Amino acid sequence: MDNRKLTVLLIEVKETDSRQIRAYFAQVESPQVEFIHIESHAFMPTVYEMDCVDVILLPRKIHNDQHIQEYVNSLLDATIVVPMDNADISQIVQEIVHICLLKNQFNATLLEETIDYAQDRKQLTQTIDFMQQEMAASKDSLERLVANTNDGIVVVDSSGKVCLVNSTAHELLGESGTDILGLNDCDFNSGAKSEVGELNNVGGNRSTEIKVVNTQWQGESARMVFLRDVTEQKRALAELAQTRKTEQFFAYHDSLTSLPNRQLLMDRLGQTMARAKRYAHQFAVLFIDMDGFQEINNSLGHEIGDAVLKKTADRLQKALRKSDTVARYGGDEFFVVLDRLTDSAVAYKVGRKFADLIAQPMQCGDYELNVSASVGISLFPDDGQKEGELMTRAVKAMYDAKREGPSGCRYFNKTLEESNGEIGIFEQSLDRAIRNGELTPYFQPQISLASGKIVGFEALVRWIHPEKGIIAPADFIPLAEKHGLINKIDEFMLRSACRQIKKWEDSGYGALRISVNVNANLFRKKRLLKLIAEVIEETGLMPKQLCLEITETQVMQNVENTIKILSKLRAMHVGLAIDDFGTGYSSLSYLKRFPVDILKIDRAFLEGVPNDHENVAITTAIVALAKSMALEVVAEGLEEPEQLEFLQNLNCDEVQGFLVGRPGSVDAITKLLRSDYCMYAHL
């Protein structure tokens, strides 16, 4: 519907008629109509500058005036309304409203209600005129008319006493006849100017229109009060107004989740970008896609699928600031705009938080579901200067995250996306690196807090590129997952790490433990058990020296199958650790069933410790939980002495992090072992 005002020019229209016409449109509150009243067509030159007049209302006697015709001919889209000499106001209003409708300024339902309202008021006016005439005739005639009319009527004499009331007035005012007859006329003083007004909530929840006119009663001055129930008309108009608000809301919001839709998202993203360019600040675009959502729809039905989407939308919305936007883009896809970022790292923390929130168990109908979502992040201005660029790159980052497994979160990697040709070359280089031994394990020490000694290592892959030097895992692991090379990397790491730990043992450095990460894809492969057996046999390593690390998110996918795999590994006497514990919201009832040995506290929960009270509480609870289940606890990401002291006070078993040992090459770690390293001697 067109939102501009409709301009109506009233030429030589009576002032009383003009007021009534305006009143009709004010009652229905739509469309936006501007009235301009010209008292005489002789003043027409003053409005010649107005070129946006839609309706001209004028008497028949001046219809053919030369000035009028010249002005009308200069307008492009004006409609002239020339009422018949005996036309009443309601007919004129209907004519104007019809024009509004034709100009797409009014909806048809509202037109109908407006006309009904106008006709009711016309009837009331006619009733008043008729009653005034009859009152002059006789008291008996008046009383008969008062008793039989459908309007409520109250007569107030010159002394202010209510002396005549009909049954309709009793009903509308909600008073007994005796009570009304004794009332003072103060309730009707507001209408003493013979103008139409309204009494709200008279007689309960009704809306009653009131008009007071001066008249004669038994030869003396009096006032007659006319009452009419307009509750239904007001209700209908209120419902229409609410319907229009609802229609306007869902023009820009998703009907299922009530989140902003695509149209509103693009508008807000455009505004955010304009502010960012003006004030030179960062913002982020996050794309969130549910993992395996189609399976929920197919197996449990669309009703459950819709419930999952609504709960997901609610969790996302509650986690955002008011200045941010989350929108449903379609299906199981959501976009988030994070405005005014002081640090790009905040975007990753929020993305990780979203993935973790969605991964919490959802009660949907009779089902408790464990769902997950992958998150991709693009940053302004680094990843794009246009809305479409940022959205496309956030989507690409999401697909990189999805290849990590459920609940992944990734920044857009511009280096790896330079061109399809470069990606092809990079893929070939990675494949060659596996074959040519350019991949190598680095080892990060795991330190016992009781002794300060090294008790094991976590194996971390590094790519020693002949031209680019050391390439970080974040720059090639996603690509390896994308092209199906990740299992080769994990198998290489498993064999080479176990082989090296056995060499150190043979060199007299003790039976150290080696922890190796296993990706979700390899973990589900039947080949895993055979591979582990082969590696143990080839290297001569004791099974208990090998610890496989599986993320908490991984173990919560297809729980029953996970338990079967873990049980078979336990039967081989291989150590098992849940990595990143605390981020996957695993159920305690499931945790009791997992045959694991170690819980690794995610590095995020050590941030800010001991000053971050929330992280202190979470870490304390994880350590207490592990102790109660006779599990060892390893804390990752140790970087500050205060964190170390905090963990010592909790009786945490082991730590790893830059404070006590950075990842190192075989030569660097051999030198460290040769020195009989003790953490406490170096702090």
XYZ file of C-alpha atoms in Angstrom:
683
model
C 0.000 0.000 0.000
C 1.259 3.510 -0.852
C 2.358 5.296 2.335
C 2.195 8.915 1.127
C -0.574 11.192 2.325
C -3.702 11.658 0.261
C -4.432 15.383 -0.284
C -8.102 16.480 -0.365
C -8.914 20.062 -1.380
C -12.244 21.360 0.005
C -13.457 24.422 -1.917
C -16.398 26.445 -0.547
C -17.465 23.549 1.697
C -19.394 24.525 4.817
C -17.245 24.609 7.941
C -19.597 22.202 9.758
C -19.466 19.770 6.835
C -15.685 20.076 6.710
C -15.399 19.200 10.417
C -17.611 16.141 10.035
C -15.655 14.867 7.020
C -12.402 15.200 8.947
C -13.973 13.467 11.952
C -14.930 10.401 9.903
C -11.355 9.911 8.740
C -9.920 10.596 12.194
C -12.112 7.816 13.643
C -10.651 5.126 11.390
C -7.066 6.438 11.621
C -6.315 5.517 8.000
C -5.470 6.433 5.378
C -3.189 9.394 6.026
C -5.362 12.149 4.603
C -4.498 15.842 4.543
C -7.412 18.259 4.151
C -6.979 21.796 2.765
C -9.994 24.087 3.102
C -10.401 27.019 0.658
C -13.258 29.290 1.718
C -13.779 30.819 -1.739
C -12.786 29.774 -5.229
C -11.626 33.346 -5.652
C -8.613 32.336 -3.561
C -7.654 29.575 -6.011
C -4.449 31.294 -7.209
C -2.981 30.694 -3.757
C -3.037 26.939 -4.364
C -1.789 26.871 -7.936
C 1.616 25.787 -6.634
C 0.094 22.565 -5.225
C 0.676 19.822 -7.788
C -0.096 16.747 -5.650
C -3.825 17.117 -5.026
C -5.735 13.831 -5.248
C -9.358 14.818 -4.588
C -11.175 18.146 -5.095
C -14.545 18.552 -3.359
C -16.615 21.517 -4.489
C -20.261 22.633 -4.892
C -22.040 22.134 -8.193
C -22.490 25.877 -8.618
C -18.748 26.485 -9.173
C -17.935 23.249 -10.995
C -17.534 24.984 -14.365
C -15.639 28.014 -13.059
C -12.753 28.931 -15.391
C -10.164 29.125 -12.573
C -11.207 25.720 -11.298
C -10.991 24.119 -14.729
C -7.556 25.611 -15.431
C -6.228 24.322 -12.111
C -7.699 20.823 -12.574
C -6.234 20.562 -16.072
C -2.792 21.308 -14.626
C -2.994 18.303 -12.282
C -1.986 14.835 -13.383
C -4.097 12.630 -11.181
C -6.819 14.581 -9.397
C -10.451 13.432 -9.087
C -13.253 15.973 -8.779
C -16.145 15.180 -6.434
C -19.275 17.269 -7.075
C -21.974 16.216 -4.600
C -25.656 16.491 -5.460
C -27.312 19.452 -3.808
C -29.162 17.171 -1.348
C -26.231 14.781 -0.659
C -25.436 14.122 2.995
C -22.014 13.882 4.590
C -21.942 10.064 4.672
C -22.390 9.953 0.889
C -19.561 12.424 0.418
C -17.324 10.379 2.725
C -18.128 7.196 0.803
C -17.147 8.919 -2.429
C -13.789 10.067 -1.002
C -13.089 6.624 0.455
C -13.822 4.996 -2.906
C -11.210 7.262 -4.447
C -8.772 6.292 -1.672
C -9.388 2.665 -2.529
C -8.788 3.253 -6.221
C -5.535 5.052 -5.411
C -4.387 2.070 -3.285
C -4.663 4.140 -0.097
C -7.329 2.073 1.660
C -8.091 -1.634 2.020
C -11.538 -2.907 1.132
C -12.430 -4.183 4.621
C -11.615 -0.839 6.185
C -13.720 0.840 3.498
C -16.722 -1.244 4.530
C -16.263 -0.475 8.225
C -15.848 3.249 7.492
C -19.080 3.389 5.537
C -20.965 1.482 8.258
C -19.614 3.870 10.878
C -20.597 6.894 8.812
C -24.108 5.525 8.290
C -24.538 4.877 12.034
C -23.571 8.446 12.833
C -25.864 9.749 10.145
C -28.728 7.780 11.711
C -27.909 9.215 15.131
C -27.974 12.755 13.748
C -31.322 12.107 12.050
C -32.730 10.699 15.304
C -31.661 13.811 17.215
C -33.240 16.153 14.649
C -36.466 14.164 14.708
C -36.587 14.051 18.515
C -36.068 17.802 18.789
C -39.009 18.357 16.487
C -41.228 15.990 18.455
C -40.250 17.487 21.798
C -41.810 20.709 20.749
C -45.136 18.915 20.237
C -46.106 17.364 23.582
C -44.771 15.601 26.638
C -46.810 12.424 25.957
C -45.529 12.189 22.416
C -41.992 12.738 23.672
C -42.241 9.996 26.293
C -43.565 7.514 23.726
C -40.725 8.338 21.347
C -38.157 8.132 24.105
C -39.437 4.719 25.175
C -39.485 3.250 21.656
C -36.234 4.573 20.150
C -33.194 2.308 19.835
C -30.892 5.039 21.152
C -30.339 5.726 24.801
C -31.927 9.029 25.846
C -31.569 11.002 29.077
C -33.255 14.371 29.648
C -31.702 16.747 32.177
C -33.840 19.712 33.298
C -32.676 23.245 34.032
C -31.954 22.408 37.671
C -29.498 19.702 36.647
C -31.754 16.829 37.617
C -32.033 13.763 35.408
C -35.756 13.448 34.883
C -36.329 11.183 31.919
C -34.480 7.965 30.980
C -35.390 5.246 28.526
C -34.576 1.526 28.803
C -31.669 1.681 26.338
C -29.984 4.347 28.471
C -30.449 2.120 31.546
C -28.659 -0.674 29.736
C -25.847 1.485 28.393
C -25.208 3.332 31.644
C -25.503 0.224 33.795
C -27.649 1.981 36.446
C -31.108 1.297 37.808
C -33.826 3.717 36.844
C -34.117 5.090 40.373
C -30.376 5.770 40.579
C -30.258 7.530 37.236
C -33.227 9.743 38.001
C -31.428 11.050 41.057
C -28.131 11.739 39.297
C -26.622 15.162 38.903
C -25.897 16.100 35.295
C -22.150 16.447 35.892
C -21.508 13.314 33.843
C -22.886 15.071 30.754
C -21.382 18.554 31.138
C -18.605 17.716 28.684
C -21.193 17.380 25.940
C -23.121 20.594 26.606
C -21.816 22.242 23.442
C -24.039 20.049 21.241
C -21.014 18.166 19.844
C -20.537 14.437 19.512
C -18.194 12.888 22.088
C -17.635 9.497 23.667
C -17.936 7.919 27.106
C -15.450 5.078 27.467
C -16.215 2.063 29.668
C -19.701 3.302 30.465
C -21.734 0.341 31.594
C -18.760 -1.997 31.921
C -16.591 -2.688 28.876
C -18.725 -0.772 26.392
C -17.878 2.229 24.268
C -20.824 4.596 24.170
C -21.097 7.571 21.858
C -22.767 10.599 23.448
C -24.298 13.746 22.004
C -25.829 16.511 24.095
C -28.182 19.072 22.567
C -30.009 22.025 24.073
C -33.795 21.697 24.081
C -36.975 22.560 26.030
C -38.507 20.553 28.845
C -41.873 21.548 30.275
C -41.392 25.057 29.015
C -37.890 25.458 30.442
C -34.375 25.074 29.099
C -33.031 21.529 29.282
C -30.477 19.205 27.744
C -31.190 15.978 25.959
C -28.421 13.349 26.043
C -28.361 10.798 23.211
C -26.390 7.571 23.813
C -25.449 4.965 21.249
C -23.494 1.723 21.744
C -20.532 1.806 19.324
C -18.654 -1.088 20.963
C -18.820 -3.359 17.924
C -17.741 -0.618 15.544
C -14.800 0.282 17.775
C -13.887 -3.377 18.179
C -13.985 -3.928 14.433
C -11.801 -0.890 13.811
C -9.370 -1.978 16.543
C -9.163 -5.461 14.998
C -8.513 -3.924 11.618
C -5.750 -1.771 13.066
C -4.198 -4.821 14.743
C -4.466 -6.813 11.523
C -2.636 -4.073 9.666
C 0.103 -4.051 12.315
C 0.412 -7.836 12.098
C 0.581 -7.747 8.301
C 3.250 -5.068 8.450
C 5.254 -7.063 11.047
C 5.284 -10.254 9.006
C 6.233 -8.353 5.878
C 9.656 -8.024 7.530
C 9.732 -11.010 9.909
C 9.750 -14.787 9.584
C 6.321 -16.298 10.296
C 7.724 -19.334 12.171
C 10.370 -17.795 14.431
C 9.357 -14.092 14.356
C 12.988 -13.254 13.600
C 13.808 -10.654 10.928
C 13.512 -12.109 7.425
C 15.796 -11.636 4.422
C 14.411 -8.229 3.552
C 14.911 -6.794 7.034
C 18.319 -8.499 7.331
C 19.570 -6.776 4.174
C 18.249 -3.445 5.392
C 19.976 -3.746 8.781
C 23.171 -5.088 7.229
C 23.233 -2.093 4.909
C 22.755 0.295 7.837
C 25.478 -1.458 9.829
C 27.895 -1.199 6.917
C 27.120 2.497 6.418
C 27.860 3.209 10.099
C 31.024 1.101 10.001
C 32.347 3.004 6.982
C 31.465 6.357 8.517
C 32.969 5.702 11.949
C 35.718 3.242 10.862
C 34.793 0.335 13.102
C 34.614 -3.436 12.587
C 31.582 -5.666 12.423
C 31.064 -9.346 11.685
C 28.615 -11.457 9.695
C 27.984 -14.977 10.990
C 26.237 -17.701 9.006
C 24.734 -20.554 11.027
C 23.577 -23.801 9.446
C 22.058 -26.715 11.374
C 23.961 -30.006 11.073
C 21.856 -32.887 9.740
C 18.595 -30.970 10.116
C 16.978 -32.740 7.174
C 17.306 -36.015 9.051
C 15.173 -34.573 11.879
C 12.453 -33.568 9.426
C 12.553 -36.932 7.678
C 12.572 -39.109 10.791
C 10.493 -37.099 13.288
C 8.346 -34.910 11.040
C 8.176 -31.216 10.197
C 6.353 -30.337 13.421
C 9.385 -31.401 15.472
C 11.660 -29.752 12.918
C 9.775 -26.468 13.341
C 10.061 -26.778 17.125
C 13.845 -27.173 16.785
C 14.044 -24.062 14.611
C 11.973 -22.009 17.063
C 14.076 -23.079 20.042
C 17.252 -22.389 18.083
C 15.999 -18.913 17.159
C 15.111 -18.226 20.794
C 18.567 -19.270 22.026
C 20.307 -17.128 19.425
C 18.173 -14.087 20.125
C 18.687 -14.257 23.893
C 22.468 -14.455 23.445
C 22.736 -11.211 21.445
C 22.990 -7.542 22.308
C 20.119 -5.260 21.313
C 22.374 -3.626 18.715
C 22.943 -6.960 16.919
C 20.650 -8.738 14.468
C 19.796 -12.406 14.041
C 17.651 -13.317 11.025
C 16.264 -16.531 9.619
C 17.499 -16.651 6.043
C 15.571 -19.740 5.038
C 15.161 -23.375 6.011
C 17.675 -24.130 8.771
C 19.929 -21.157 7.977
C 20.454 -18.069 10.109
C 22.517 -14.919 9.643
C 23.822 -12.809 12.523
C 25.211 -9.271 12.267
C 27.489 -8.305 15.170
C 27.814 -4.520 15.212
C 30.703 -2.401 16.544
C 33.391 -4.956 17.402
C 36.418 -3.721 19.328
C 38.293 -6.952 18.608
C 37.793 -9.476 15.813
C 38.334 -12.273 18.351
C 34.961 -11.395 19.857
C 33.263 -12.687 16.703
C 34.791 -16.141 17.174
C 33.827 -16.231 20.855
C 30.239 -15.374 19.949
C 30.213 -17.926 17.121
C 31.577 -20.586 19.438
C 28.955 -19.610 22.008
C 26.189 -20.006 19.424
C 27.417 -23.469 18.445
C 27.563 -24.487 22.105
C 24.112 -23.092 22.912
C 22.504 -24.930 20.021
C 24.260 -28.139 21.088
C 22.493 -28.130 24.459
C 19.773 -30.807 24.632
C 16.392 -29.625 23.300
C 13.068 -30.914 24.564
C 10.767 -30.913 21.537
C 7.478 -32.657 22.208
C 8.239 -36.133 23.518
C 11.818 -36.059 22.231
C 15.018 -34.847 23.870
C 17.213 -34.016 20.922
C 20.944 -33.393 20.643
C 21.350 -31.102 17.652
C 24.303 -29.067 16.454
C 25.120 -26.262 14.041
C 28.164 -25.035 12.135
C 29.157 -21.362 12.159
C 31.069 -19.346 9.560
C 32.405 -15.838 10.189
C 33.386 -12.980 7.887
C 34.703 -9.598 9.043
C 34.299 -6.066 7.754
C 36.419 -4.562 6.286
C 38.967 -7.397 5.903
C 36.719 -9.921 4.141
C 34.600 -7.631 2.000
C 33.336 -4.097 1.392
C 29.846 -5.096 0.223
C 26.972 -6.887 1.921
C 26.940 -9.736 -0.612
C 30.682 -10.354 -0.276
C 30.480 -10.672 3.507
C 27.500 -13.003 3.348
C 29.076 -15.230 0.672
C 32.319 -15.510 2.592
C 30.550 -16.271 5.856
C 28.809 -19.138 4.025
C 32.153 -20.421 2.718
C 33.599 -20.264 6.227
C 30.604 -22.241 7.510
C 31.311 -25.050 5.030
C 34.910 -25.107 6.224
C 33.603 -25.379 9.799
C 31.199 -28.164 8.837
C 34.093 -30.260 7.556
C 35.588 -30.190 11.049
C 32.583 -32.115 12.288
C 29.484 -31.044 14.221
C 29.437 -27.686 16.061
C 32.394 -26.283 14.108
C 33.175 -22.562 13.997
C 35.539 -20.994 11.463
C 36.687 -17.607 10.227
C 36.730 -17.019 6.494
C 40.242 -17.920 5.249
C 41.176 -15.472 2.534
C 44.556 -17.090 1.855
C 43.052 -20.421 0.895
C 40.307 -18.827 -1.176
C 42.462 -16.717 -3.507
C 41.358 -18.701 -6.551
C 40.239 -22.163 -7.539
C 43.553 -22.632 -9.318
C 45.546 -21.867 -6.173
C 43.351 -24.181 -4.114
C 44.009 -26.964 -6.625
C 47.753 -26.352 -6.360
C 47.494 -26.236 -2.567
C 45.640 -29.545 -2.522
C 48.298 -31.153 -4.695
C 50.991 -29.766 -2.392
C 49.250 -31.210 0.654
C 48.954 -34.629 -0.945
C 52.646 -34.475 -1.874
C 53.501 -33.381 1.666
C 51.937 -36.538 3.077
C 53.837 -38.696 0.595
C 57.169 -36.825 0.927
C 57.276 -36.553 4.699
C 56.778 -32.767 4.894
C 54.220 -33.333 7.641
C 55.793 -33.875 11.033
C 54.522 -34.272 14.590
C 55.256 -31.629 17.193
C 54.913 -32.619 20.829
C 53.469 -30.481 23.637
C 54.412 -31.614 27.161
C 51.756 -32.662 29.658
C 53.003 -31.977 33.201
C 52.021 -33.652 36.462
C 51.141 -31.021 39.063
C 52.199 -33.421 41.813
C 55.798 -33.855 40.593
C 56.271 -31.106 38.006
C 57.620 -33.785 35.635
C 56.632 -34.615 32.065
C 54.226 -37.584 32.024
C 53.225 -37.443 28.378
C 52.739 -35.398 25.243
C 49.965 -34.346 22.889
C 50.937 -34.880 19.240
C 50.208 -31.844 17.031
C 50.706 -31.881 13.261
C 52.900 -29.319 11.497
C 53.557 -28.881 7.786
C 57.140 -27.937 7.008
C 56.678 -26.515 3.525
C 59.881 -26.303 1.418
C 59.019 -22.743 0.302
C 56.578 -21.315 2.861
C 58.144 -22.762 5.978
C 55.935 -23.945 8.862
C 52.229 -23.843 7.971
C 49.833 -23.778 10.930
C 47.176 -26.528 11.144
C 44.363 -23.946 10.927
C 45.526 -23.133 7.394
C 45.474 -26.653 5.958
C 43.396 -28.986 8.170
C 40.050 -27.577 6.883
C 41.260 -28.059 3.298
C 42.330 -31.611 4.102
C 38.859 -32.329 5.483
C 37.238 -30.768 2.441
C 39.158 -32.995 0.006
C 39.063 -36.201 2.047
C 42.709 -36.127 3.132
C 42.155 -35.730 6.896
C 42.102 -39.472 7.624
C 45.482 -39.816 5.933
C 46.851 -37.070 8.159
C 45.433 -38.640 11.323
C 46.796 -42.063 10.370
C 50.214 -40.550 9.653
C 50.176 -38.741 13.027
C 49.131 -41.868 14.893
C 51.932 -43.978 13.418
C 54.701 -41.366 13.613
C 53.822 -40.180 17.144
C 53.659 -43.730 18.534
C 56.914 -44.601 16.800
C 58.656 -41.571 18.362
C 57.313 -42.136 21.874
C 58.652 -45.709 21.717
C 62.095 -44.388 20.640
C 62.189 -42.091 23.671
C 61.196 -44.993 25.884
C 63.999 -47.108 24.407
C 66.390 -44.210 25.038
C 65.648 -44.404 28.761
C 63.188 -41.570 29.203
C 60.445 -43.789 30.604
C 57.080 -45.106 29.446
C 55.599 -41.773 28.470
C 51.989 -41.372 27.308
C 51.185 -40.046 23.827
C 47.809 -38.387 23.161
C 46.618 -38.293 19.542
C 43.521 -36.508 18.242
C 41.099 -38.572 16.158
C 38.689 -36.765 13.811
C 35.008 -37.654 13.794
C 35.169 -39.351 10.418
C 37.977 -41.722 11.358
C 36.425 -42.381 14.762
C 33.310 -43.794 13.080
C 35.283 -45.942 10.619
C 35.451 -49.678 11.238
C 39.091 -49.427 10.194
C 39.979 -47.493 13.382
C 40.208 -50.590 15.606
C 42.338 -52.420 13.048
C 44.574 -49.372 12.620
C 45.167 -49.089 16.385
C 46.048 -52.769 16.613
C 48.472 -52.436 13.674
C 50.220 -49.392 15.171
C 50.635 -51.037 18.583
C 52.046 -54.167 16.988
C 54.365 -52.254 14.600
C 55.817 -49.924 17.238
C 55.851 -52.268 20.236
C 54.155 -49.574 22.305
C 52.121 -50.688 25.321
C 48.413 -49.973 24.638
C 48.045 -47.982 27.868
C 50.715 -45.525 26.614
C 48.398 -44.492 23.741
C 45.557 -42.108 24.554
C 43.017 -41.220 21.883
C 41.430 -37.771 22.250
C 37.847 -37.359 21.057
C 35.979 -34.056 21.446
C 32.919 -33.879 23.645
C 30.846 -32.869 20.631
C 31.951 -36.042 18.812
C 30.957 -38.398 21.621
C 27.483 -36.836 21.824
C 26.721 -37.699 18.199
C 24.966 -41.078 18.003
C 25.638 -41.838 21.644
C 24.901 -45.568 21.544
C 27.332 -46.142 18.673
C 29.943 -44.010 20.466
C 29.668 -46.189 23.562
C 30.182 -49.332 21.474
C 33.339 -47.935 19.839
C 34.752 -46.665 23.145
C 34.056 -50.007 24.801
C 35.974 -51.874 22.082
C 38.920 -49.495 22.455
C 38.832 -49.914 26.231
C 38.953 -53.694 25.722
C 42.227 -53.104 23.850
C 43.514 -51.234 26.975
C 43.937 -48.014 24.996
C 43.542 -44.788 27.008
C 40.606 -42.531 26.143
C 40.164 -38.794 26.779
C 37.262 -36.429 26.166
C 38.782 -33.274 24.714
C 37.364 -29.722 25.100
C 35.200 -30.893 27.980
C 32.588 -28.375 29.049
C 31.796 -27.077 25.563
C 29.566 -29.890 24.335
C 26.928 -30.003 27.099
C 27.028 -33.768 27.419
C 24.483 -35.312 29.742
C 25.869 -36.637 33.033
C 23.814 -39.783 32.548
C 25.711 -40.404 29.291
C 29.058 -39.397 30.752
C 28.745 -42.179 33.345
C 28.342 -44.671 30.503
C 31.388 -43.521 28.520
C 34.385 -45.771 29.360
C 36.938 -42.925 29.397
C 39.987 -42.194 31.546
C 40.615 -38.471 31.220
C 38.637 -35.232 30.993
C 40.472 -32.355 29.311
C 39.210 -28.934 30.397
C 38.822 -26.642 27.401
C 41.220 -23.682 27.343
C 38.278 -21.260 27.186
C 37.458 -21.997 30.830
C 40.925 -20.934 31.999
C 40.597 -17.476 30.443
C 40.480 -14.825 33.143
C 40.936 -17.304 35.991
C 40.987 -16.673 38.932
C 39.266 -13.296 38.392
C 36.542 -14.562 36.070
C 34.062 -15.940 38.608
C 31.989 -17.783 36.026
C 34.998 -19.657 34.629
C 36.215 -20.346 38.157
C 32.872 -21.952 38.981
C 32.831 -24.045 35.785
C 36.422 -25.276 36.164
C 35.876 -26.103 39.843
C 32.761 -28.094 38.961
C 34.537 -30.063 36.186
C 37.420 -31.033 38.473
C 34.987 -32.076 41.228
C 32.942 -34.103 38.728
C 36.027 -35.898 37.395
C 37.264 -36.722 40.892
C 33.869 -38.134 41.854
C 34.036 -40.441 38.800
C 37.694 -41.441 39.402
C 38.817 -39.721 36.190
C 42.042 -37.800 35.657
C 41.828 -34.100 34.747
C 44.123 -32.323 32.291
C 43.779 -28.532 31.911
C 44.698 -27.084 28.507
C 45.811 -23.553 27.670
C 47.810 -22.779 30.824
C 49.503 -19.426 30.238
C 49.586 -17.493 33.546
C 51.113 -18.303 36.968
C 47.822 -17.345 38.633
C 46.048 -20.014 36.599
C 48.613 -22.592 37.721
C 48.118 -21.722 41.396
C 44.359 -21.939 40.982
C 44.599 -25.417 39.407
C 46.988 -26.605 42.120
C 44.456 -25.584 44.759
C 41.796 -27.607 42.929
C 44.030 -30.727 42.921
C 43.971 -30.871 39.112
C 46.131 -33.775 37.910
C 47.941 -32.432 34.840
C 48.381 -29.257 32.799
C 49.640 -28.271 29.374
C 50.154 -24.844 27.883
C 52.719 -22.219 26.927
C 53.556 -21.491 30.568
C 54.992 -24.971 31.096
C 55.938 -26.085 27.596
C 55.356 -25.049 24.007
C 54.918 -27.607 21.212
C 58.345 -28.647 19.972
C 60.059 -30.702 17.288
C 61.569 -34.116 17.987
C 65.021 -32.554 18.512
C 63.710 -29.858 20.850
C 61.766 -32.319 22.986
C 64.685 -34.773 23.079
C 66.846 -31.998 24.518
C 64.102 -31.209 27.060
C 63.892 -34.850 28.169
C 67.664 -35.092 28.387
C 67.650 -32.153 30.849
C 65.358 -34.085 33.192
C 62.901 -31.194 32.971
C 60.919 -30.205 36.057
C 58.301 -27.480 35.767
C 58.892 -26.110 39.257
C 62.578 -25.545 38.596
C 61.755 -23.156 35.720
C 58.931 -21.043 37.217
